[in-house]
N, CA and C atoms as an extended XYZ file, in Angstrom:
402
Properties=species:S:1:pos:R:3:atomname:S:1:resname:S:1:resid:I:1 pbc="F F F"
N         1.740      -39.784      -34.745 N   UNK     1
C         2.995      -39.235      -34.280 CA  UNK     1
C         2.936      -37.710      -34.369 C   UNK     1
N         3.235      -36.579      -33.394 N   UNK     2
C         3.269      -35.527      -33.434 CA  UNK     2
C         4.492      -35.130      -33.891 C   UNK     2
N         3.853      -34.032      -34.832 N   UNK     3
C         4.726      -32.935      -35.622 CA  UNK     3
C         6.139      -32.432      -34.875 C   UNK     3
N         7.163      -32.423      -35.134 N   UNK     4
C         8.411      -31.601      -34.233 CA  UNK     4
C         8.075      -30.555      -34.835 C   UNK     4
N         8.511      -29.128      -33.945 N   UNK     5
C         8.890      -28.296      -34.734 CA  UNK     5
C        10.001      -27.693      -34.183 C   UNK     5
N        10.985      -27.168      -35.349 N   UNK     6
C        11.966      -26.445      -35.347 CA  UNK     6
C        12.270      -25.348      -34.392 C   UNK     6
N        13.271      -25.695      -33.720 N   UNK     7
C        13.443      -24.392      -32.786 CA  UNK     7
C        14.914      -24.056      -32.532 C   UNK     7
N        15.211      -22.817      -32.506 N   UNK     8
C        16.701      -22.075      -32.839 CA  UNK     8
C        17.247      -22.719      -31.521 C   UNK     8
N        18.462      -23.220      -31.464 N   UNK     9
C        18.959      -23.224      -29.898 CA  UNK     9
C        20.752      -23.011      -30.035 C   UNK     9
N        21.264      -22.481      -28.904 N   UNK    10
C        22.842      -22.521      -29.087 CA  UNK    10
C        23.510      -23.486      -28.932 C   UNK    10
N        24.886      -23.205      -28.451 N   UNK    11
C        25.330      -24.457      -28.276 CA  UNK    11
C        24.802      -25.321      -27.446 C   UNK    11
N        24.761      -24.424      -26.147 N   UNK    12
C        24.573      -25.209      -25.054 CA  UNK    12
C        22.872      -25.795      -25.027 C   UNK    12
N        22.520      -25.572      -25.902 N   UNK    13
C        20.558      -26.570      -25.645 CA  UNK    13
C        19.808      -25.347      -25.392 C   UNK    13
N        20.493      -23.755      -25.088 N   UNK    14
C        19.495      -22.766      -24.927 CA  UNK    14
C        18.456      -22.869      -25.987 C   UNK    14
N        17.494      -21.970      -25.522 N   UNK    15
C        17.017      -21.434      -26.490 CA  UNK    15
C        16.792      -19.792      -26.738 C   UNK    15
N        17.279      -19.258      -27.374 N   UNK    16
C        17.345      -17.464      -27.200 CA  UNK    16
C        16.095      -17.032      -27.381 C   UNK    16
N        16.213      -15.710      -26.335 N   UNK    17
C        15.177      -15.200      -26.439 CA  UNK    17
C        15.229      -14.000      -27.621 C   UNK    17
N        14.410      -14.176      -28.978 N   UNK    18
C        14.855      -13.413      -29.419 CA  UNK    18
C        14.119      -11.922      -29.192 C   UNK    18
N        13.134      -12.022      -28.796 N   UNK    19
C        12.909      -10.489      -28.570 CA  UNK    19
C        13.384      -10.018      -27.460 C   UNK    19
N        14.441      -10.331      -26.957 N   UNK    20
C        15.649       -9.632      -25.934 CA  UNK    20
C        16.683       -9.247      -27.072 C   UNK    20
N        16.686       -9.679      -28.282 N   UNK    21
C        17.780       -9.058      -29.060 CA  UNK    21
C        17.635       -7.865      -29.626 C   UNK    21
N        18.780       -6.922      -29.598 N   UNK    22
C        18.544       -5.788      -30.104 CA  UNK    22
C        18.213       -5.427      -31.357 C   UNK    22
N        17.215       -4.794      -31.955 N   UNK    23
C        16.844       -4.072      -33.330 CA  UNK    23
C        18.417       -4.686      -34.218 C   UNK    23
N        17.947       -4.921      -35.484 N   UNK    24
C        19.302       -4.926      -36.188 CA  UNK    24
C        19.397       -4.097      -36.572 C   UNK    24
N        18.943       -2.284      -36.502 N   UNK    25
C        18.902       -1.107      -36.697 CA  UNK    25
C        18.388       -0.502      -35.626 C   UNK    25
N        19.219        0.570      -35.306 N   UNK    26
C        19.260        1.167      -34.136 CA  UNK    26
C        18.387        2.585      -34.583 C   UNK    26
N        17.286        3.342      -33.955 N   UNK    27
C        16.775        4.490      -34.257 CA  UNK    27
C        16.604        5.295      -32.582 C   UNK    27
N        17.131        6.415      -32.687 N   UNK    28
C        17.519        7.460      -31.713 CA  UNK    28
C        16.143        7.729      -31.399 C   UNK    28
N        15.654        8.260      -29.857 N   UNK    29
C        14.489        8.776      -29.704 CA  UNK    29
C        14.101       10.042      -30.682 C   UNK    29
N        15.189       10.667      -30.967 N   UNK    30
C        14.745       12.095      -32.000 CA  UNK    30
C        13.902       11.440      -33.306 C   UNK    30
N        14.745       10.449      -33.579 N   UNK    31
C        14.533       10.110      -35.381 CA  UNK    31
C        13.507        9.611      -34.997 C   UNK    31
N        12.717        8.407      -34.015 N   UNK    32
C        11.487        8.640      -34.108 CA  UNK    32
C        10.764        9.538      -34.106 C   UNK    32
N        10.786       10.678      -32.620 N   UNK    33
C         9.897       11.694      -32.595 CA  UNK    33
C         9.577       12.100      -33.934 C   UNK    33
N        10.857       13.164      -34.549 N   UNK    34
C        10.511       13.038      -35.888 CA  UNK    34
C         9.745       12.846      -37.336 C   UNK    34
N        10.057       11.780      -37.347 N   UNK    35
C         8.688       10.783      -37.961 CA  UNK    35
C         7.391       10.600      -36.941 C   UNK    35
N         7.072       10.746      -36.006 N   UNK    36
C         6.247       10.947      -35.769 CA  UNK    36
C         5.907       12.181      -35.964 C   UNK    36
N         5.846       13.151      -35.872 N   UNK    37
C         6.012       14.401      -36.193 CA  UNK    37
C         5.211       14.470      -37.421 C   UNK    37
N         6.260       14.044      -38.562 N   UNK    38
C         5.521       13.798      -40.045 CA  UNK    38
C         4.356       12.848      -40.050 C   UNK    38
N         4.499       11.681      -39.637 N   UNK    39
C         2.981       11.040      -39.501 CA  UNK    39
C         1.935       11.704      -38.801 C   UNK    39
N         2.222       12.342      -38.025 N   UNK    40
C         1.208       13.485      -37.678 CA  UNK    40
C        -0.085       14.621      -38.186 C   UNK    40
N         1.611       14.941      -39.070 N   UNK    41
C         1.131       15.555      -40.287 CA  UNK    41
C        -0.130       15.449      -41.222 C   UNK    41
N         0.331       14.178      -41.362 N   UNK    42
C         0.028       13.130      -42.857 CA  UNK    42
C        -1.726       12.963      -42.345 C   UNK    42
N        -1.677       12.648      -40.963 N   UNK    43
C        -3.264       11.669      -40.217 CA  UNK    43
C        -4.065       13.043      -40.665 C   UNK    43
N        -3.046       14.551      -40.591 N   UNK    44
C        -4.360       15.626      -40.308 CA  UNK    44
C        -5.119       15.685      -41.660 C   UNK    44
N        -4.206       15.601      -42.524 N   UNK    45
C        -4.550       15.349      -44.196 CA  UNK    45
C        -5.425       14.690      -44.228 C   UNK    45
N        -5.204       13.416      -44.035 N   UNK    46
C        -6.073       11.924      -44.245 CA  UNK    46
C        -5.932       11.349      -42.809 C   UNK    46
N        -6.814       11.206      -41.973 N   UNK    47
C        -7.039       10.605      -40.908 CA  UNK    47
C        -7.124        9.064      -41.084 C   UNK    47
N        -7.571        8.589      -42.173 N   UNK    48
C        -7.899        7.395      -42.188 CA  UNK    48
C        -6.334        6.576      -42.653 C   UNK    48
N        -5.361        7.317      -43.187 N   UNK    49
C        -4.253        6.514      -43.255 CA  UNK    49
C        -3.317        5.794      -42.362 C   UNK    49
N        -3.080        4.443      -42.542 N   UNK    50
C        -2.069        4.027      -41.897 CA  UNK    50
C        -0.667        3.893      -42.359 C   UNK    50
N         0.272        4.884      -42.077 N   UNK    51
C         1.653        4.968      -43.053 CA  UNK    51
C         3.053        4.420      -42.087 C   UNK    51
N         3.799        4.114      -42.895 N   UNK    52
C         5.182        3.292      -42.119 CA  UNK    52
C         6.245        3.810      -43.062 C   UNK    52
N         7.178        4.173      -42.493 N   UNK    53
C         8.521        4.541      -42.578 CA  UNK    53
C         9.460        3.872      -43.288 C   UNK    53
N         9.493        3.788      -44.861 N   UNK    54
C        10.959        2.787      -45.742 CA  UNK    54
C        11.802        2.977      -45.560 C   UNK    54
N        12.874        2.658      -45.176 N   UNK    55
C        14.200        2.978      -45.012 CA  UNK    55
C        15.073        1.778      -46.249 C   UNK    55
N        15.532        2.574      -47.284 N   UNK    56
C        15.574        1.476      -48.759 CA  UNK    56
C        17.083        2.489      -49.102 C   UNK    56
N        18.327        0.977      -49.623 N   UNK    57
C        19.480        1.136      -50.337 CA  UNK    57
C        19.299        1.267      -51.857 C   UNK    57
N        19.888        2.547      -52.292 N   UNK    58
C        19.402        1.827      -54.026 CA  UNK    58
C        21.106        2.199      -54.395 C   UNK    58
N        21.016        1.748      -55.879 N   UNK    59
C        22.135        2.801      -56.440 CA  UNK    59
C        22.613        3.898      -56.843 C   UNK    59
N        23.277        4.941      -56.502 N   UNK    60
C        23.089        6.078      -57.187 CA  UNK    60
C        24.078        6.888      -55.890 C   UNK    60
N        23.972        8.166      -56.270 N   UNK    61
C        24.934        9.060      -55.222 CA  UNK    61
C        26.266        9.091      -55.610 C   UNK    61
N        27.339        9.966      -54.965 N   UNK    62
C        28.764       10.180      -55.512 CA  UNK    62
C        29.501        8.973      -55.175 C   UNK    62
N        28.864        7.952      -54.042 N   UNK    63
C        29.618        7.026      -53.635 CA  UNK    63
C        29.148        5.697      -53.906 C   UNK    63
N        28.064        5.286      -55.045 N   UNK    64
C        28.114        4.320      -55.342 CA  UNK    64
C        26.346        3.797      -54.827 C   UNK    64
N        26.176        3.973      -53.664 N   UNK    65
C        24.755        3.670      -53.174 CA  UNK    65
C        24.225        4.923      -52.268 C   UNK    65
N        22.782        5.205      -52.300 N   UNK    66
C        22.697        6.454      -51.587 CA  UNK    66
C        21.131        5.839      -50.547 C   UNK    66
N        20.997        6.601      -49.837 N   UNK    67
C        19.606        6.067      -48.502 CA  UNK    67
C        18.221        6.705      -48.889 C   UNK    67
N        17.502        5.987      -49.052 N   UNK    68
C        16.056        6.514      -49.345 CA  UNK    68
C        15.166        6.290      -48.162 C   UNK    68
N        14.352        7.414      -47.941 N   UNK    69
C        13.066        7.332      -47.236 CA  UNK    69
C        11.336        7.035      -48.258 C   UNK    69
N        10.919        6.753      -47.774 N   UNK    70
C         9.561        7.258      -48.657 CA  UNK    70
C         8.472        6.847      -47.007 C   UNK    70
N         7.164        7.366      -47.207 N   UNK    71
C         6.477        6.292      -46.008 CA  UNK    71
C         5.098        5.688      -47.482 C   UNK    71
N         5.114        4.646      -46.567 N   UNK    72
C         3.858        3.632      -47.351 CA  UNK    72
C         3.407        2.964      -46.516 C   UNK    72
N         1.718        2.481      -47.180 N   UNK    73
C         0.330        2.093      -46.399 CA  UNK    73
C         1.089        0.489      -46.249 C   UNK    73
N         1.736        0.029      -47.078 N   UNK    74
C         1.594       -1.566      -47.344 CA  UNK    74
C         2.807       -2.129      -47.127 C   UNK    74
N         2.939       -3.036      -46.010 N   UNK    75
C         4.552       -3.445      -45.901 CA  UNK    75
C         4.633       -4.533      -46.768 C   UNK    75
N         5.855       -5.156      -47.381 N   UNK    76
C         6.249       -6.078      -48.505 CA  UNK    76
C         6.013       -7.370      -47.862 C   UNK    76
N         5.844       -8.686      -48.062 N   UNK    77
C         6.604       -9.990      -47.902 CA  UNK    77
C         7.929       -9.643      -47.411 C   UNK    77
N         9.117       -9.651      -47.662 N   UNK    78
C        10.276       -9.593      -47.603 CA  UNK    78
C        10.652       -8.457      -46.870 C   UNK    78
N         9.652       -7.720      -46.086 N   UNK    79
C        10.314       -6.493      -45.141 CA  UNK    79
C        10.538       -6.849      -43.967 C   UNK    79
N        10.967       -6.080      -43.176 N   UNK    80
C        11.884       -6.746      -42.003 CA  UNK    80
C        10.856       -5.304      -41.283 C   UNK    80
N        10.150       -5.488      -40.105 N   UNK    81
C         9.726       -4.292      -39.617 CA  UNK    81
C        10.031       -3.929      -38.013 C   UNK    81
N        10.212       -3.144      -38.048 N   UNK    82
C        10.864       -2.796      -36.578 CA  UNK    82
C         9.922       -1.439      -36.028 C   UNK    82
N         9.394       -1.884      -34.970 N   UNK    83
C         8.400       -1.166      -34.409 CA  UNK    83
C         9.131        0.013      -32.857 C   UNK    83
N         8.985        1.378      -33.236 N   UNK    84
C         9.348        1.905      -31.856 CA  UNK    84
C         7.927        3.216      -31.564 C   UNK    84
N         7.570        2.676      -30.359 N   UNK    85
C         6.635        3.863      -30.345 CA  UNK    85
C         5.328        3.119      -30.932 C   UNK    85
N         4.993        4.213      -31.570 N   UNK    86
C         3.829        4.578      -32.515 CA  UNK    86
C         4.233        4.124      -34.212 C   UNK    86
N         5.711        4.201      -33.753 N   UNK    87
C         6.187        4.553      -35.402 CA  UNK    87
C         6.750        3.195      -35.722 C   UNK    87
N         6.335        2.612      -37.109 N   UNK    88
C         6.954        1.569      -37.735 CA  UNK    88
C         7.462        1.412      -38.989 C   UNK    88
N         9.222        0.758      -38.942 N   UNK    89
C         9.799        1.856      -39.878 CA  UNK    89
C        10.101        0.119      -40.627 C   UNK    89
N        10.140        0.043      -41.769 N   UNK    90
C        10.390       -0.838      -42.297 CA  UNK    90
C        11.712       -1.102      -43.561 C   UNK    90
N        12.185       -2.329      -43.821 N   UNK    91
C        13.253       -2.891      -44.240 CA  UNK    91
C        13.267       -3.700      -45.564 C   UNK    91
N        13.091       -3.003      -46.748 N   UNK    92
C        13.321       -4.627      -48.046 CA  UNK    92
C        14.734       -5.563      -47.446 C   UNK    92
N        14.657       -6.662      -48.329 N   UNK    93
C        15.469       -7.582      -47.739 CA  UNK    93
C        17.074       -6.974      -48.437 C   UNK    93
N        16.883       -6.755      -49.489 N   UNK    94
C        18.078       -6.223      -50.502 CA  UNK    94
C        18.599       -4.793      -49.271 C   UNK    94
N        18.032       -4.380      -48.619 N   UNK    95
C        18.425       -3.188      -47.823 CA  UNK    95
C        19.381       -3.473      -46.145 C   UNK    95
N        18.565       -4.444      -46.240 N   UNK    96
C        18.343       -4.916      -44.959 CA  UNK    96
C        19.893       -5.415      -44.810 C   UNK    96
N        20.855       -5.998      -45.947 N   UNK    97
C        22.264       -6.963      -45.474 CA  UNK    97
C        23.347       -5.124      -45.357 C   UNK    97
N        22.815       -4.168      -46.255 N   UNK    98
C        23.272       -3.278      -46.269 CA  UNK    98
C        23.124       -2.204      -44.615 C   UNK    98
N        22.051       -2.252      -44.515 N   UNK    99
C        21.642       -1.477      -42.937 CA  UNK    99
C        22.274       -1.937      -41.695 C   UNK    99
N        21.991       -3.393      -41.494 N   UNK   100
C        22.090       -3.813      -40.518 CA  UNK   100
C        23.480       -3.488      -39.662 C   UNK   100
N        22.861       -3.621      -38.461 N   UNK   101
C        23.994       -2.395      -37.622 CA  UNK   101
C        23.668       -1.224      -37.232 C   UNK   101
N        23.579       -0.242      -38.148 N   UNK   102
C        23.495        0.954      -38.794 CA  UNK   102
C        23.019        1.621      -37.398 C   UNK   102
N        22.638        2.952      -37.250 N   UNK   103
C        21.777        3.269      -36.860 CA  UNK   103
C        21.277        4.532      -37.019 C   UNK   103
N        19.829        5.182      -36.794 N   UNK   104
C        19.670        6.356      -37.637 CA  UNK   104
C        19.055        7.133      -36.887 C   UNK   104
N        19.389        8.713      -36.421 N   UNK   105
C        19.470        9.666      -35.645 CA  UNK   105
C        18.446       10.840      -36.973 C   UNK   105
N        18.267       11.483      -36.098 N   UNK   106
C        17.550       13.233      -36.912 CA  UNK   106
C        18.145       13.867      -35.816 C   UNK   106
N        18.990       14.923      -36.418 N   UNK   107
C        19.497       16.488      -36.492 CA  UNK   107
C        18.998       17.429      -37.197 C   UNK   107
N        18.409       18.565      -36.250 N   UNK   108
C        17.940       19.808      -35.904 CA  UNK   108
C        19.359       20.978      -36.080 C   UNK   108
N        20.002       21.201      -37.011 N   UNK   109
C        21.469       21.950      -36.240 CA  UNK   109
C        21.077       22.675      -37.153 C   UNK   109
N        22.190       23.948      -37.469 N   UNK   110
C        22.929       25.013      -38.669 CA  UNK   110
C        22.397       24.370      -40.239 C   UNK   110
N        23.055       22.989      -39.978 N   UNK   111
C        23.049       22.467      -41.206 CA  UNK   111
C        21.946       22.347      -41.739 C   UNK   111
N        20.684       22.244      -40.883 N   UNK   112
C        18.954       22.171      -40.967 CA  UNK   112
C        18.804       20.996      -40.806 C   UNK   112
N        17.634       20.478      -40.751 N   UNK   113
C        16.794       19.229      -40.094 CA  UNK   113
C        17.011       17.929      -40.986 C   UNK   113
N        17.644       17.043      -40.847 N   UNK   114
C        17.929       15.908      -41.482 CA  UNK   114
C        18.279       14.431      -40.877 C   UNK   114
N        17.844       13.051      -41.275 N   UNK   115
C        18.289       12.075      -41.261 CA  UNK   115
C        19.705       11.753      -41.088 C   UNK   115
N        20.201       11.243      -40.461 N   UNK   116
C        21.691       10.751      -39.827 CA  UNK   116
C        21.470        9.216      -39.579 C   UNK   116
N        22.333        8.899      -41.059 N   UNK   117
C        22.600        7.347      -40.699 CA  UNK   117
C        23.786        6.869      -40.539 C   UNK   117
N        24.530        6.390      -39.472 N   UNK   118
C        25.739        6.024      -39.327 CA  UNK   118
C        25.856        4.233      -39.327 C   UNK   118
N        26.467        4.100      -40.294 N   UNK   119
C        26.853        2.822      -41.163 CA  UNK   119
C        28.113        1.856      -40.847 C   UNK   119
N        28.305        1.092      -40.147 N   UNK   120
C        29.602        0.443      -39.726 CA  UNK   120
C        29.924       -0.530      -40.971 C   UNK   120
N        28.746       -0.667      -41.862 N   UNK   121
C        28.815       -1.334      -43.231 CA  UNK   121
C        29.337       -0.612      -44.503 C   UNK   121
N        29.658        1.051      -43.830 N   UNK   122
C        30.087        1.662      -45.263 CA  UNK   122
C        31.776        2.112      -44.973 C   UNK   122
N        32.319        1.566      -46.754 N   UNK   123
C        33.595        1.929      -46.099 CA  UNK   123
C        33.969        2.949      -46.864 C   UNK   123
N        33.287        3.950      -47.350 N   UNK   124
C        33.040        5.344      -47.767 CA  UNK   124
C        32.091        5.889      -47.311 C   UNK   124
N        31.949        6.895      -47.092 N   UNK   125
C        30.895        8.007      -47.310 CA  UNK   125
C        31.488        9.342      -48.360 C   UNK   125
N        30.030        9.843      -48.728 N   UNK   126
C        30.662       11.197      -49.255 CA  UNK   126
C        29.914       12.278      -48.368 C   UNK   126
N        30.586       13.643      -48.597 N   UNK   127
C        30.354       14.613      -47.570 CA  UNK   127
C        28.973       15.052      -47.681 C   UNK   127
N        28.582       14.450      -48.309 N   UNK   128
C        26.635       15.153      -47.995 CA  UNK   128
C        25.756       14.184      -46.809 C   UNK   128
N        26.934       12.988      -46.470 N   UNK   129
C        25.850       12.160      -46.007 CA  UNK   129
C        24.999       11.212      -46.416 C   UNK   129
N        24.501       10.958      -47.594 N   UNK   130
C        23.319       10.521      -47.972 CA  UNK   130
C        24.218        9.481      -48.816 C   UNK   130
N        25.155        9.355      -49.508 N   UNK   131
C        25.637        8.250      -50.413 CA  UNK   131
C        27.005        7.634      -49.792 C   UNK   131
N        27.062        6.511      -49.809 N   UNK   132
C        27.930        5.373      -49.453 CA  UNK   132
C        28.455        4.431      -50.140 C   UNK   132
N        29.730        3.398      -49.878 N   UNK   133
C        29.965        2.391      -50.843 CA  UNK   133
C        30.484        1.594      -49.727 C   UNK   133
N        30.410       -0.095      -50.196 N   UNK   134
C        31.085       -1.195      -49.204 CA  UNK   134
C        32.183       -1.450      -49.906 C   UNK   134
């Protein structure tokens, strides 16, 4: 007897296509360029590296949780990775119920060159940007 296997469907008997669904994090052509930009960087240093983009919730900041970057060679089990470009920016799972939605821009202005994450999951921010609370 052959194996069934499991397959997502809606109501109606579809079956979705899921790579027609949009990123569950949205990243602006800048915020890639960007990071590419810095991975750029990084290859002239060490050519032989392959680095990816964390995008990680922790605790801390005036509002309770604040946004971390770091880049690393090794994606987790439990990361969620979302590929644009060249650039692949990745998700822990603990981050991931917090992000989702989200989406994250880089600005060049007055203010100087920085990460812009706009959060439909935060129902604070504080005025630096960087820390949030649900």
């Amino acid at each position: 007897m052959a194996e069934e296997k499991a397959v997502a469907q809606n109501t109606e008997g579809e079956v979705p296509d899921f790579a027609a669904m949009p990123d569950p994090i949205q990243f602006s052509d800048a915020a890639v360029d960007a990071v590419k930009g810095l991975l750029d960087e990084e290859k002239k240093k060490n050519p032989d590296v392959n680095l990816m983009l964390r995008i990680f919730v922790q605790g801390g900041g005036c509002s309770g949780f604040q946004y971390g970057f770091e880049f690393v060679e090794k994606a987790e089990d439990d990361d969620t990775r979302i590929v644009k470009g060249d650039v692949t920016f990745l998700v822990d799972s603990m981050s991931y119920q917090y992000l989702v939605g989200a989406s994250v821009d880089f600005k060049d202005d007055l203010d100087g060159k920085q990460f812009v994450i706009k959060n439909p999951n935060a129902t604070t921010t504080c005025g630096c940007g960087s820390s949030f609370n649900v």
